[in-house]
Coordinates of C-alpha atoms in Angstrom, one line a residue:
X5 CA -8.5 12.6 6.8
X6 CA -10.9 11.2 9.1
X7 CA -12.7 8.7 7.1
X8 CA -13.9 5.3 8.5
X9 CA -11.1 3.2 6.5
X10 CA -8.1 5.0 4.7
X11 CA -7.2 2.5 2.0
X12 CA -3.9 3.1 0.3
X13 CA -2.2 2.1 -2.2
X14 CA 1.4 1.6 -1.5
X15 CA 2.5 0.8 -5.0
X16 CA 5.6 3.3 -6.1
X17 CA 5.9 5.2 -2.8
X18 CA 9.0 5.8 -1.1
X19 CA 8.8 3.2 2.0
X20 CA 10.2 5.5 4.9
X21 CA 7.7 8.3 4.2
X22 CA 5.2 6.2 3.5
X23 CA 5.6 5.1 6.7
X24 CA 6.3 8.6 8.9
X25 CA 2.8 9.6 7.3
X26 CA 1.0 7.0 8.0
X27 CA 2.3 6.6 11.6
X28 CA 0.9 9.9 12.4
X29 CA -2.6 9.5 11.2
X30 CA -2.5 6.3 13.2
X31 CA -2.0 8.1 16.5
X32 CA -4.4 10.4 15.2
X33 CA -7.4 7.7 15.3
X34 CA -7.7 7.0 11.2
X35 CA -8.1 3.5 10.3
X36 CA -5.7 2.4 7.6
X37 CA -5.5 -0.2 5.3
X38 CA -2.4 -0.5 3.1
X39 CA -2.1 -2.5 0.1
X40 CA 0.4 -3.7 -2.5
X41 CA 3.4 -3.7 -0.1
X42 CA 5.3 -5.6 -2.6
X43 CA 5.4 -3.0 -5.1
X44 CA 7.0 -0.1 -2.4
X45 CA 10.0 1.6 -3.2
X46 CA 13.2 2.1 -1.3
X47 CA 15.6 4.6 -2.3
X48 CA 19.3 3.6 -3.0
X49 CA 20.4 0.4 -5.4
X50 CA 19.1 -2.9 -4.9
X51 CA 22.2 -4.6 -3.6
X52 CA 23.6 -1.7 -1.1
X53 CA 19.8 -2.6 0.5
X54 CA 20.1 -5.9 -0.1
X55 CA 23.1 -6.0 1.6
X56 CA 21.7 -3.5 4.6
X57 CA 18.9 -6.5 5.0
X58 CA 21.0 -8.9 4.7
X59 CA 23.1 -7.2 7.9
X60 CA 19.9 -6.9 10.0
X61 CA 19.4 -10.8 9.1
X62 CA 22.6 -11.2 11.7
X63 CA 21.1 -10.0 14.5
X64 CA 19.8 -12.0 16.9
X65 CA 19.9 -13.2 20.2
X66 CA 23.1 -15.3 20.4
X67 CA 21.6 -17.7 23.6
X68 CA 18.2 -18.9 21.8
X69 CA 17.3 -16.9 18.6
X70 CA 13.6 -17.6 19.3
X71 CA 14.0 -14.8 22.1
X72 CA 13.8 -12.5 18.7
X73 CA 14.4 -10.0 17.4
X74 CA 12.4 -11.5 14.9
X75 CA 13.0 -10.7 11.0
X76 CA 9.9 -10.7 9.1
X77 CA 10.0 -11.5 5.5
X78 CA 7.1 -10.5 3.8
X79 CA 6.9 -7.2 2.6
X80 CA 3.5 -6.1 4.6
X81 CA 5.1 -7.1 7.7
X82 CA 8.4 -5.5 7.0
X83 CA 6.3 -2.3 6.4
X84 CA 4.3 -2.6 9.2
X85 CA 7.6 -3.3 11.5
X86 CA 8.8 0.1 9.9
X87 CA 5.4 1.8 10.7
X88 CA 5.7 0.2 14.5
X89 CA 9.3 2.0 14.9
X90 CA 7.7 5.3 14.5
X91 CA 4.8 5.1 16.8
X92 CA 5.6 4.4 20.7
X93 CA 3.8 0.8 20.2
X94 CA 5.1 0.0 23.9
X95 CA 2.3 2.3 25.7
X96 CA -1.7 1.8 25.5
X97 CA -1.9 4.5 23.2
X98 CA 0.9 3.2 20.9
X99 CA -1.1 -0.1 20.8
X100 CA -3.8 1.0 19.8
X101 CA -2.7 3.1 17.6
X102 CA -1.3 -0.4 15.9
X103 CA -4.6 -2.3 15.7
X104 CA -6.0 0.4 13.4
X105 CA -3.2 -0.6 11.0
X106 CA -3.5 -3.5 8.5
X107 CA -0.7 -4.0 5.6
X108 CA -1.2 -7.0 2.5
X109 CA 0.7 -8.2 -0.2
X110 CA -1.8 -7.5 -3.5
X111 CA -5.0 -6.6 -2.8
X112 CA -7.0 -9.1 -1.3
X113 CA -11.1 -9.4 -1.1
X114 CA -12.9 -6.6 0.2
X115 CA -10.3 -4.1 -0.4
X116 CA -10.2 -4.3 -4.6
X117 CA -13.7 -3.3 -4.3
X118 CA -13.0 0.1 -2.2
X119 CA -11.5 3.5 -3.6
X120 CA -7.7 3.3 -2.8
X121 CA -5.8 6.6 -2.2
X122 CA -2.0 7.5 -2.9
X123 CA 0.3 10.1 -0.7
X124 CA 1.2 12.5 -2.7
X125 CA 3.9 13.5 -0.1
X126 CA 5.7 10.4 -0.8
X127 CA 5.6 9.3 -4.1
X128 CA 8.6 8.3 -5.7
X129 CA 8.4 10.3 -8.6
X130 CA 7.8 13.3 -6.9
X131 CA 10.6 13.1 -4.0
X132 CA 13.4 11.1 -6.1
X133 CA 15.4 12.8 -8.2
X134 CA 15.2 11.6 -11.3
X135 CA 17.9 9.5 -12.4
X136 CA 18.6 8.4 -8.7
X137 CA 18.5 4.6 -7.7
X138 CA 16.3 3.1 -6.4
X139 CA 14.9 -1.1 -5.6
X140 CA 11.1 -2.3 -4.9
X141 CA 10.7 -4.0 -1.5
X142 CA 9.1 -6.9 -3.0
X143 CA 12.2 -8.2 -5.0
X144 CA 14.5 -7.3 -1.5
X145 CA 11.5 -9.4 0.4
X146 CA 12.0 -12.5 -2.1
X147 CA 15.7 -12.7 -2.0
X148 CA 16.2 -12.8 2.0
X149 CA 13.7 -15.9 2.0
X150 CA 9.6 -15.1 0.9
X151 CA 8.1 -17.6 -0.2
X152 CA 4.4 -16.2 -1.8
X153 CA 6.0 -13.8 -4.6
X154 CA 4.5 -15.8 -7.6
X155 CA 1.0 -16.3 -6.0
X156 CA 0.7 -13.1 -5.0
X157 CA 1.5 -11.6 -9.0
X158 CA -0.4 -14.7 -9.9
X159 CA -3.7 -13.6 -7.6
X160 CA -2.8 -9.5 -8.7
X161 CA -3.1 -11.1 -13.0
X162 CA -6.2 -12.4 -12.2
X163 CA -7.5 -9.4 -10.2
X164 CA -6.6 -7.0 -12.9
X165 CA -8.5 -9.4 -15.5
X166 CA -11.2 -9.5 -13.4
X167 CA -11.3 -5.0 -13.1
X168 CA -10.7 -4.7 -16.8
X169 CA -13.9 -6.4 -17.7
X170 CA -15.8 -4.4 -14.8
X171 CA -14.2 -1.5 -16.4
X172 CA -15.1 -2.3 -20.1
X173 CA -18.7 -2.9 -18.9
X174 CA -18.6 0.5 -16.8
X175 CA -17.6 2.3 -20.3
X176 CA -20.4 1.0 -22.3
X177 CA -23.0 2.0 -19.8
X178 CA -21.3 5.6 -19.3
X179 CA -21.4 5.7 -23.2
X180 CA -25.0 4.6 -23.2
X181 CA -26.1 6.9 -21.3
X182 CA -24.1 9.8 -22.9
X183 CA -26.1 9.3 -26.1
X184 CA -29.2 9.0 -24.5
X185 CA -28.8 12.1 -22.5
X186 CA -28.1 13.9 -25.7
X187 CA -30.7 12.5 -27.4
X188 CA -33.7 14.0 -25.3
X189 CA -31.7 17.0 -24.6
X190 CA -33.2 20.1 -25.8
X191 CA -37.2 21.3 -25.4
X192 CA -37.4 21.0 -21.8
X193 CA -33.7 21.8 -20.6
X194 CA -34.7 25.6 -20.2
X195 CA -37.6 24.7 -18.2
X196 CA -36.1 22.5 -15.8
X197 CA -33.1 25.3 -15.1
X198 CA -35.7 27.2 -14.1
X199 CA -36.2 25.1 -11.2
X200 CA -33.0 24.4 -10.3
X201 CA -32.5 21.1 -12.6

């Protein structure tokens, strides 16, 4: 890759993967961003996960629980917790491999403005069967105890509103200029080729 900032878009890819890719362009030296969290996909039915989260909820450290381990709820964090299990976050390298990682729910300010990529290598579509189960993190996320789920789809409504009217806007001018090109099109088109136009 090798780009300044990676941004991806996390929505419909299978989270362990997702994750196993990502931790290895991180050690690499790319900068990733990752957004939509909410909307990744775990493989299996909701309620055996559920039930798996649920399990991971019981441990804890049975003197003084603040001592950890400590259960995220969000979604970006319980992606970026998954991410920090495959990279050796414990040495310098490891760290630093971590602070060129940031995870959101949605797709806040400066990112819905960027080109967002998907992994091909771990979409859902192309690595689950189909007819397989299969839950979104997001509904797993607001079940064991997140509280932002309806801001978050209420901030994504209003960013989509927002992108269709860019879009709309971007059509009409790519339209525009369509005609026009067509319309002086012709006379000096054989000249110009000449010269490498």
């Amino acid at each position: 890759m090798f780009e300044k900032v990676v941004v991806i878009d996390c929505k419909n890819h299978l989270l362990g993967r997702l994750a196993s890719i990502i931790a290895k362009e991180l050690l690499c030296g790319q900068r990733v961003v990752c957004v939509r969290c909410e909307d990744i996909n775990i493989s299996g039915s909701f309620y055996r996960n559920k039930l798996k989260y649920l399990d991971k909820l019981r441990k804890r450290t049975n003197t003084n629980p603040q001592h950890g381990p400590f259960h995220f709820r969000a979604p970006s964090r319980i992606f970026y917790r998954c991410i920090r299990g495959m990279i050796p976050h414990k040495t310098h390298r490891g760290k630093c491999a971590m602070e060129r990682l940031k995870c959101f729910e949605g797709i806040p300010a400066p990112y819905d403005k960027q080109k967002r990529m998907v992994v091909p290598d771990a979409f859902r579509v192309t690595r689950l069967k189909p007819g397989r189960r299969f839950c979104v993190l997001g509904r797993i996320s607001h079940e064991i105890g997140w509280k932002q789920k309806e801001v978050v789809e209420r901030l994504e409504a209003k960013r989509k509103a927002q992108a269709q009217v860019y879009y709309d806007t971007k059509k009409a001018l790519l339209a525009k200029q369509a005609t026009a090109a067509s319309a002086t099109s012709g006379k000096f088109d054989e000249t110009l080729a000449k010269f490498g136009y």
